[in-house]
Amino acid sequence: MDKLRRFMFGRYGGDELSKALLVLSFILLMVMNFVPKNLKFLVILPYIPAIICMFRIFSRNIYKRRNENYKYLKIKNRVVVWFKNNLNRIKTLKNYKYYTCSNCKQKLRVPRGKGKMSITCPKCKSSFKGKS
Ligand SMILES: [Zn+2]
């Protein structure tokens, strides 16, 4: 245990990005079961994220690895927020209709089944006609 600790001293270690790379590697490994025989050279694909993951864990350039992880978390967060927003939108699609304000791109939600109406954007106060 002491040997391992000494070996890891000054090295970056694991983080969220490394975890994600391992998961990606695992998913690719599963996908490889469905790859046709003439594309068998693709079997190396799952090893690429795994190797990058190992490289990052044992890397001594902590600053650079931390930056990569930060960028990854930023992108991941954006994707998670996008999914959350759109999931909510799909769930309420039966009761609401969605518009985008042509003036300020604000997303607007109006209740369905009210016929033609004038929609006023709460943000920029511009109004347009729409069917709900
Ligand atoms: Zn607007």
Short mmCIF file of C-alpha atoms and ligand atoms in Angstrom, two decimals:
data_model
loop_
_atom_site.label_atom_id
_atom_site.label_comp_id
_atom_site.label_asym_id
_atom_site.label_seq_id
_atom_site.Cartn_x
_atom_site.Cartn_y
_atom_site.Cartn_z
CA MET A 1 0.00 0.00 0.00
CA ASP A 2 2.89 2.30 0.84
CA LYS A 3 4.52 1.52 -2.52
CA LEU A 4 1.34 2.46 -4.35
CA ARG A 5 1.06 5.69 -2.38
CA ARG A 6 4.63 6.57 -3.22
CA PHE A 7 4.02 5.74 -6.88
CA MET A 8 0.91 7.93 -7.00
CA PHE A 9 2.61 10.87 -5.27
CA GLY A 10 2.54 13.90 -7.55
CA ARG A 11 0.26 12.17 -9.98
CA TYR A 12 -3.20 13.35 -10.84
CA GLY A 13 -5.39 10.37 -9.91
CA GLY A 14 -9.02 9.79 -10.82
CA ASP A 15 -11.71 12.35 -11.48
CA GLU A 16 -15.11 12.67 -13.11
CA LEU A 17 -13.68 12.74 -16.63
CA SER A 18 -11.71 9.55 -16.02
CA LYS A 19 -14.84 7.89 -14.70
CA ALA A 20 -16.75 8.98 -17.80
CA LEU A 21 -13.97 7.64 -20.04
CA LEU A 22 -14.19 4.27 -18.32
CA VAL A 23 -17.96 4.21 -18.77
CA LEU A 24 -17.51 5.14 -22.45
CA SER A 25 -14.97 2.36 -22.84
CA PHE A 26 -17.40 -0.11 -21.27
CA ILE A 27 -20.27 1.03 -23.51
CA LEU A 28 -18.06 0.68 -26.60
CA LEU A 29 -17.09 -2.80 -25.44
CA MET A 30 -20.79 -3.73 -25.30
CA VAL A 31 -21.43 -2.17 -28.71
CA MET A 32 -18.60 -4.26 -30.21
CA ASN A 33 -20.79 -7.35 -29.80
CA PHE A 34 -23.03 -6.01 -32.55
CA VAL A 35 -20.33 -4.95 -34.99
CA PRO A 36 -20.30 -7.03 -38.22
CA LYS A 37 -17.28 -9.25 -38.87
CA ASN A 38 -15.84 -7.15 -41.70
CA LEU A 39 -15.49 -4.21 -39.27
CA LYS A 40 -13.60 -6.20 -36.65
CA PHE A 41 -10.72 -3.69 -36.64
CA LEU A 42 -13.08 -1.49 -34.60
CA VAL A 43 -12.42 -3.73 -31.57
CA ILE A 44 -9.56 -1.39 -30.66
CA LEU A 45 -12.07 1.46 -30.11
CA PRO A 46 -13.01 0.56 -26.49
CA TYR A 47 -9.30 0.62 -25.55
CA ILE A 48 -8.82 4.23 -26.63
CA PRO A 49 -10.84 5.90 -23.82
CA ALA A 50 -9.46 3.34 -21.34
CA ILE A 51 -5.87 4.22 -22.31
CA ILE A 52 -6.63 7.95 -22.13
CA CYS A 53 -8.14 7.33 -18.68
CA MET A 54 -4.99 5.53 -17.47
CA PHE A 55 -2.80 8.24 -18.93
CA ARG A 56 -4.79 10.91 -17.07
CA ILE A 57 -4.70 9.06 -13.73
CA PHE A 58 -0.89 8.64 -13.83
CA SER A 59 -0.22 12.05 -15.35
CA ARG A 60 2.02 14.48 -13.49
CA ASN A 61 0.59 17.49 -15.27
CA ILE A 62 -2.06 18.09 -12.62
CA TYR A 63 -2.92 21.58 -13.82
CA LYS A 64 -3.69 20.41 -17.37
CA ARG A 65 -5.73 17.41 -16.20
CA ARG A 66 -7.72 19.59 -13.81
CA ASN A 67 -8.51 21.95 -16.67
CA GLU A 68 -9.69 19.06 -18.85
CA ASN A 69 -11.92 17.84 -16.06
CA TYR A 70 -13.32 21.34 -15.59
CA LYS A 71 -14.14 21.62 -19.31
CA TYR A 72 -15.74 18.19 -19.25
CA LEU A 73 -17.90 19.10 -16.23
CA LYS A 74 -19.02 22.30 -17.96
CA ILE A 75 -20.13 20.42 -21.07
CA LYS A 76 -21.74 17.66 -19.00
CA ASN A 77 -23.66 20.21 -16.99
CA ARG A 78 -24.94 21.87 -20.16
CA VAL A 79 -26.11 18.51 -21.53
CA VAL A 80 -27.83 17.61 -18.25
CA VAL A 81 -29.64 20.96 -18.15
CA TRP A 82 -30.70 20.58 -21.80
CA PHE A 83 -32.14 17.14 -21.09
CA LYS A 84 -33.93 18.33 -17.97
CA ASN A 85 -35.53 21.22 -19.86
CA ASN A 86 -36.59 19.13 -22.80
CA LEU A 87 -37.86 16.27 -20.68
CA ASN A 88 -40.13 18.71 -18.88
CA ARG A 89 -41.21 20.07 -22.25
CA ILE A 90 -42.10 16.64 -23.64
CA LYS A 91 -44.01 15.79 -20.45
CA THR A 92 -46.18 18.93 -20.76
CA LEU A 93 -46.55 18.89 -24.57
CA LYS A 94 -50.10 17.59 -24.25
CA ASN A 95 -51.24 20.60 -22.24
CA TYR A 96 -49.00 23.36 -23.54
CA LYS A 97 -47.74 24.63 -26.83
CA TYR A 98 -44.28 26.12 -27.07
CA TYR A 99 -43.24 29.20 -28.98
CA THR A 100 -39.99 31.07 -29.34
CA CYS A 101 -40.22 34.85 -29.30
CA SER A 102 -39.06 36.08 -32.71
CA ASN A 103 -37.70 39.25 -31.12
CA CYS A 104 -35.63 38.04 -28.14
CA LYS A 105 -35.67 34.21 -28.56
CA GLN A 106 -37.32 33.80 -25.18
CA LYS A 107 -39.15 30.47 -24.93
CA LEU A 108 -42.87 30.88 -24.30
CA ARG A 109 -45.45 28.39 -23.14
CA VAL A 110 -49.18 28.80 -23.81
CA PRO A 111 -52.01 26.49 -22.72
CA ARG A 112 -53.48 24.37 -25.54
CA GLY A 113 -57.02 24.48 -26.86
CA LYS A 114 -57.63 28.24 -26.73
CA GLY A 115 -57.72 28.76 -30.51
CA LYS A 116 -56.07 31.72 -32.21
CA MET A 117 -54.61 34.21 -29.79
CA SER A 118 -52.24 37.07 -29.44
CA ILE A 119 -49.14 36.06 -27.49
CA THR A 120 -47.18 38.71 -25.66
CA CYS A 121 -43.61 37.98 -24.68
CA PRO A 122 -43.16 38.68 -20.94
CA LYS A 123 -39.53 39.60 -21.48
CA CYS A 124 -39.55 42.10 -24.35
CA LYS A 125 -43.33 42.81 -24.49
CA SER A 126 -43.46 42.23 -28.25
CA SER A 127 -46.55 40.35 -29.34
CA PHE A 128 -47.38 38.00 -32.18
CA LYS A 129 -50.27 35.83 -33.21
CA GLY A 130 -50.33 32.10 -32.67
CA LYS A 131 -52.63 29.10 -32.48
CA SER A 132 -52.76 27.06 -29.36
ZN ZN B 1 -39.44 38.50 -26.51
#
